[in-house]
Structures are given as C-alpha cells and as structure tokens.
Amino acid sequence: MAAILLIEDDPLVRRGLQLALNRHGHAVRTADTGEHGLRQFHSERPELVVLDLMLPGLDGFGVCRRIRADGDVPVIILTARGDDFDVVGGLEAGADDYVVKPARPTVLDARIRAVLRRTSTPDGVREYGGLRVDRTALTVSLRGEPVMLTPTELRLLLTLSRSPGRVFSRQQLLEEVWEQDYLGDSRLVDNCVQRLRLKIEDGSAPPSYVQTVRGFGYRFGPL
C-alpha cells in the first residue's frame, strides 16, 4: 500500500485511475492542476506522484522539477505524449519512470511497485522506538517480538506511520483504511485504534504511538 498523489486534469481519467489504484491497495489523493498538485504534495507528503504532462497552468515538466527540487519522492509521468523528445524531457526533469497512455491499471500498478522498490530504503523497514514496521514484508514487531495484526489493523498502522506527526481525521482514516467514500460509523476507527493500541502500546497513558488529537482524530508518534 502506498500513498499516491495523482495529478491529472481529465476528470474521467482521474476518477478511473483513482478507483483502479485503490483496488490495487493504494491510497490515492488527486489534484486537477499543477498548482493544486504542488499544494497537495506539500500538505500530504505522498510516497509517490503520478503526474500528467498536459496540465492547465503549470505543466507537468514544471511540476516535476519543483517536486524533485524538494526531495526524493518518486515521480511517474503518465501521459499521452509518447515521442522521444517528451520522454527525454520528462526523465531530465527528474521523473523516475515514464508511462504512455493508455496504460492498463495492472501495468501502472506494477510500474509503481517497481519504482518504490528502487527508491525505498534497502529493506523497507521503519523503526519507531521499540516498534519495527516492515512495509515490504508487512510485518510488525515490538521489542523483537512479532505482533499479530488483522489486515485492517495493519492498514491503519501503515497509514498512520506513513506520516508521523500528521493528524488524520476519522473520515480520512475511513476513506484510506477501509475504502474510498466509505460512509460508515466513525466508531469503526475508534474501535480499531483501541485494538491496535492493545497490541503495540505498553499500557501507559498517554499512548506513545497512536495518539488522540482531541476534536480532530489521530496521529502517529513519537513526535
């Protein structure tokens, strides 16, 4: 599961890709212009950006250069422009891959996973104090002991720990952990948080990892 920002101006293509990539297990945020995409990029801090070239206002080449100037978040250009000049221009702007439309969602998903493998840390492991999360093997351990999580608990932990310090509302967690546009009871989130805490916290108050932000939602610590 990866947090992906999709910058695409065509509403039908944007919605279709978002749904398809969600079905492949990714959490997808969208933007319809280059400027909107950059604002989303700085506020959401995605793990990967899928970027169209022909955008109103700032085009995809300019967006790619600005993202690259800001760090190493991988970028895949997804565009109908397939001549050699554009491919070279896109890669020189800093893109990690270049995919020509139309592309089947399974192919795009494979390209996303390949780019993430190339650009991620060697073993995909993140350690937070005594908590160890292997985002590639999808395993969790606490002070060296394996922690058995249900799929929903694991998705919740992966989502929160993807951006330590970021506050997620209950609705955002419903959309990202359960499914897009899920109109469910926010107590689903609270109940899952409680179960997750029982497995990864040491029982102290306040919790060290999954912290409540009163009136807003939850964030992952330690900060």
mmCIF file of C-alpha atoms in Angstrom, residues 77-208:
data_model
loop_
_atom_site.group_PDB
_atom_site.id
_atom_site.type_symbol
_atom_site.label_atom_id
_atom_site.label_comp_id
_atom_site.label_asym_id
_atom_site.label_seq_id
_atom_site.Cartn_x
_atom_site.Cartn_y
_atom_site.Cartn_z
ATOM 1 C CA ILE A 77 4.897 10.613 -15.643
ATOM 2 C CA LEU A 78 1.692 9.250 -17.182
ATOM 3 C CA THR A 79 0.888 10.994 -20.427
ATOM 4 C CA ALA A 80 -0.424 10.625 -23.963
ATOM 5 C CA ARG A 81 2.745 12.309 -25.259
ATOM 6 C CA GLY A 82 4.961 9.429 -26.307
ATOM 7 C CA ASP A 83 7.598 10.815 -28.634
ATOM 8 C CA ASP A 84 11.275 10.569 -27.746
ATOM 9 C CA PHE A 85 11.609 14.304 -27.149
ATOM 10 C CA ASP A 86 8.954 14.221 -24.409
ATOM 11 C CA VAL A 87 10.325 11.040 -22.817
ATOM 12 C CA VAL A 88 13.808 12.551 -22.590
ATOM 13 C CA GLY A 89 12.381 15.831 -21.309
ATOM 14 C CA GLY A 90 10.377 14.065 -18.617
ATOM 15 C CA LEU A 91 13.288 11.991 -17.387
ATOM 16 C CA GLU A 92 15.588 15.014 -17.443
ATOM 17 C CA ALA A 93 13.017 16.907 -15.359
ATOM 18 C CA GLY A 94 13.552 14.273 -12.679
ATOM 19 C CA ALA A 95 10.895 11.628 -13.303
ATOM 20 C CA ASP A 96 11.705 8.085 -12.209
ATOM 21 C CA ASP A 97 9.600 6.441 -14.899
ATOM 22 C CA TYR A 98 7.604 7.425 -17.986
ATOM 23 C CA VAL A 99 4.396 5.631 -18.969
ATOM 24 C CA VAL A 100 2.464 6.383 -22.151
ATOM 25 C CA LYS A 101 -1.346 6.348 -22.106
ATOM 26 C CA PRO A 102 -3.414 4.354 -22.414
ATOM 27 C CA ALA A 103 -1.949 2.136 -19.713
ATOM 28 C CA ARG A 104 -3.786 -0.713 -18.048
ATOM 29 C CA PRO A 105 -4.145 -0.234 -14.267
ATOM 30 C CA THR A 106 -2.311 -3.525 -13.647
ATOM 31 C CA VAL A 107 0.641 -2.241 -15.674
ATOM 32 C CA LEU A 108 0.645 1.101 -13.880
ATOM 33 C CA ASP A 109 0.451 -0.667 -10.525
ATOM 34 C CA ALA A 110 3.447 -2.829 -11.494
ATOM 35 C CA ARG A 111 5.425 0.255 -12.528
ATOM 36 C CA ILE A 112 4.524 1.963 -9.232
ATOM 37 C CA ARG A 113 5.694 -1.001 -7.196
ATOM 38 C CA ALA A 114 8.906 -1.265 -9.232
ATOM 39 C CA VAL A 115 9.725 2.409 -8.700
ATOM 40 C CA LEU A 116 9.003 2.132 -4.987
ATOM 41 C CA ARG A 117 11.308 -0.893 -4.726
ATOM 42 C CA ARG A 118 14.106 1.003 -6.447
ATOM 43 C CA THR A 119 13.702 4.167 -4.409
ATOM 44 C CA SER A 120 12.792 2.852 -0.960
ATOM 45 C CA THR A 121 15.216 2.160 1.842
ATOM 46 C CA PRO A 122 17.104 -1.121 1.353
ATOM 47 C CA ASP A 123 14.767 -3.252 3.409
ATOM 48 C CA GLY A 124 11.647 -1.066 3.668
ATOM 49 C CA VAL A 125 11.907 -1.165 7.441
ATOM 50 C CA ARG A 126 10.985 1.713 9.726
ATOM 51 C CA GLU A 127 11.743 1.681 13.448
ATOM 52 C CA TYR A 128 9.968 3.863 15.967
ATOM 53 C CA GLY A 129 11.430 3.271 19.391
ATOM 54 C CA GLY A 130 10.803 -0.407 20.085
ATOM 55 C CA LEU A 131 8.254 -0.718 17.290
ATOM 56 C CA ARG A 132 9.542 -2.124 13.998
ATOM 57 C CA VAL A 133 7.367 -1.915 10.872
ATOM 58 C CA ASP A 134 8.468 -3.704 7.713
ATOM 59 C CA ARG A 135 6.418 -2.045 4.992
ATOM 60 C CA THR A 136 7.582 -4.533 2.357
ATOM 61 C CA ALA A 137 7.081 -7.791 4.234
ATOM 62 C CA LEU A 138 4.021 -6.324 6.019
ATOM 63 C CA THR A 139 5.214 -7.475 9.421
ATOM 64 C CA VAL A 140 5.333 -5.701 12.765
ATOM 65 C CA SER A 141 7.353 -6.450 15.870
ATOM 66 C CA LEU A 142 7.575 -4.826 19.270
ATOM 67 C CA ARG A 143 10.855 -5.054 21.162
ATOM 68 C CA GLY A 144 11.803 -8.002 18.982
ATOM 69 C CA GLU A 145 8.555 -9.924 19.428
ATOM 70 C CA PRO A 146 6.208 -10.394 16.444
ATOM 71 C CA VAL A 147 2.892 -8.554 16.690
ATOM 72 C CA MET A 148 -0.045 -10.255 15.009
ATOM 73 C CA LEU A 149 -2.356 -7.687 13.457
ATOM 74 C CA THR A 150 -5.524 -8.145 11.466
ATOM 75 C CA PRO A 151 -5.434 -6.744 7.902
ATOM 76 C CA THR A 152 -7.438 -3.685 8.972
ATOM 77 C CA GLU A 153 -5.222 -3.040 11.988
ATOM 78 C CA LEU A 154 -2.143 -3.325 9.764
ATOM 79 C CA ARG A 155 -3.579 -0.927 7.174
ATOM 80 C CA LEU A 156 -4.396 1.529 9.945
ATOM 81 C CA LEU A 157 -0.847 1.315 11.336
ATOM 82 C CA LEU A 158 0.725 1.669 7.878
ATOM 83 C CA THR A 159 -1.440 4.683 7.118
ATOM 84 C CA LEU A 160 -0.722 6.499 10.370
ATOM 85 C CA SER A 161 3.001 5.657 10.464
ATOM 86 C CA ARG A 162 3.445 6.781 6.860
ATOM 87 C CA SER A 163 3.423 10.384 8.057
ATOM 88 C CA PRO A 164 4.490 10.663 11.712
ATOM 89 C CA GLY A 165 3.054 13.780 13.286
ATOM 90 C CA ARG A 166 0.333 14.278 10.694
ATOM 91 C CA VAL A 167 -3.196 14.391 12.087
ATOM 92 C CA PHE A 168 -5.737 12.191 10.302
ATOM 93 C CA SER A 169 -9.434 12.828 10.796
ATOM 94 C CA ARG A 170 -11.689 9.838 11.364
ATOM 95 C CA GLN A 171 -13.254 10.387 7.932
ATOM 96 C CA GLN A 172 -9.815 10.401 6.283
ATOM 97 C CA LEU A 173 -8.984 7.131 8.009
ATOM 98 C CA LEU A 174 -12.318 5.622 6.970
ATOM 99 C CA GLU A 175 -11.550 6.539 3.359
ATOM 100 C CA GLU A 176 -7.929 5.373 3.360
ATOM 101 C CA VAL A 177 -8.046 2.294 5.579
ATOM 102 C CA TRP A 178 -11.462 0.906 4.797
ATOM 103 C CA GLU A 179 -12.339 2.071 1.298
ATOM 104 C CA GLN A 180 -12.798 5.211 -0.718
ATOM 105 C CA ASP A 181 -16.025 7.095 0.004
ATOM 106 C CA TYR A 182 -16.905 4.622 2.752
ATOM 107 C CA LEU A 183 -19.842 6.105 4.610
ATOM 108 C CA GLY A 184 -19.501 4.276 7.850
ATOM 109 C CA ASP A 185 -19.645 4.913 11.546
ATOM 110 C CA SER A 186 -16.534 6.698 12.793
ATOM 111 C CA ARG A 187 -16.637 4.402 15.806
ATOM 112 C CA LEU A 188 -15.138 1.787 13.470
ATOM 113 C CA VAL A 189 -11.968 3.869 13.599
ATOM 114 C CA ASP A 190 -12.069 4.303 17.364
ATOM 115 C CA ASN A 191 -12.607 0.578 17.924
ATOM 116 C CA CYS A 192 -9.758 -0.355 15.580
ATOM 117 C CA VAL A 193 -7.462 2.164 17.258
ATOM 118 C CA GLN A 194 -8.243 0.623 20.634
ATOM 119 C CA ARG A 195 -7.443 -2.881 19.369
ATOM 120 C CA LEU A 196 -4.222 -1.666 17.769
ATOM 121 C CA ARG A 197 -3.156 0.102 20.947
ATOM 122 C CA LEU A 198 -3.643 -3.073 22.968
ATOM 123 C CA LYS A 199 -1.142 -4.790 20.677
ATOM 124 C CA ILE A 200 1.573 -2.133 20.249
ATOM 125 C CA GLU A 201 1.362 0.178 23.279
ATOM 126 C CA ASP A 202 2.820 -0.642 26.679
ATOM 127 C CA GLY A 203 -0.335 0.389 28.542
ATOM 128 C CA SER A 204 0.984 3.729 29.686
ATOM 129 C CA ALA A 205 -1.077 6.888 29.322
ATOM 130 C CA PRO A 206 -0.992 8.785 27.083
ATOM 131 C CA PRO A 207 -0.223 6.279 24.303
ATOM 132 C CA SER A 208 3.219 6.533 22.719
#
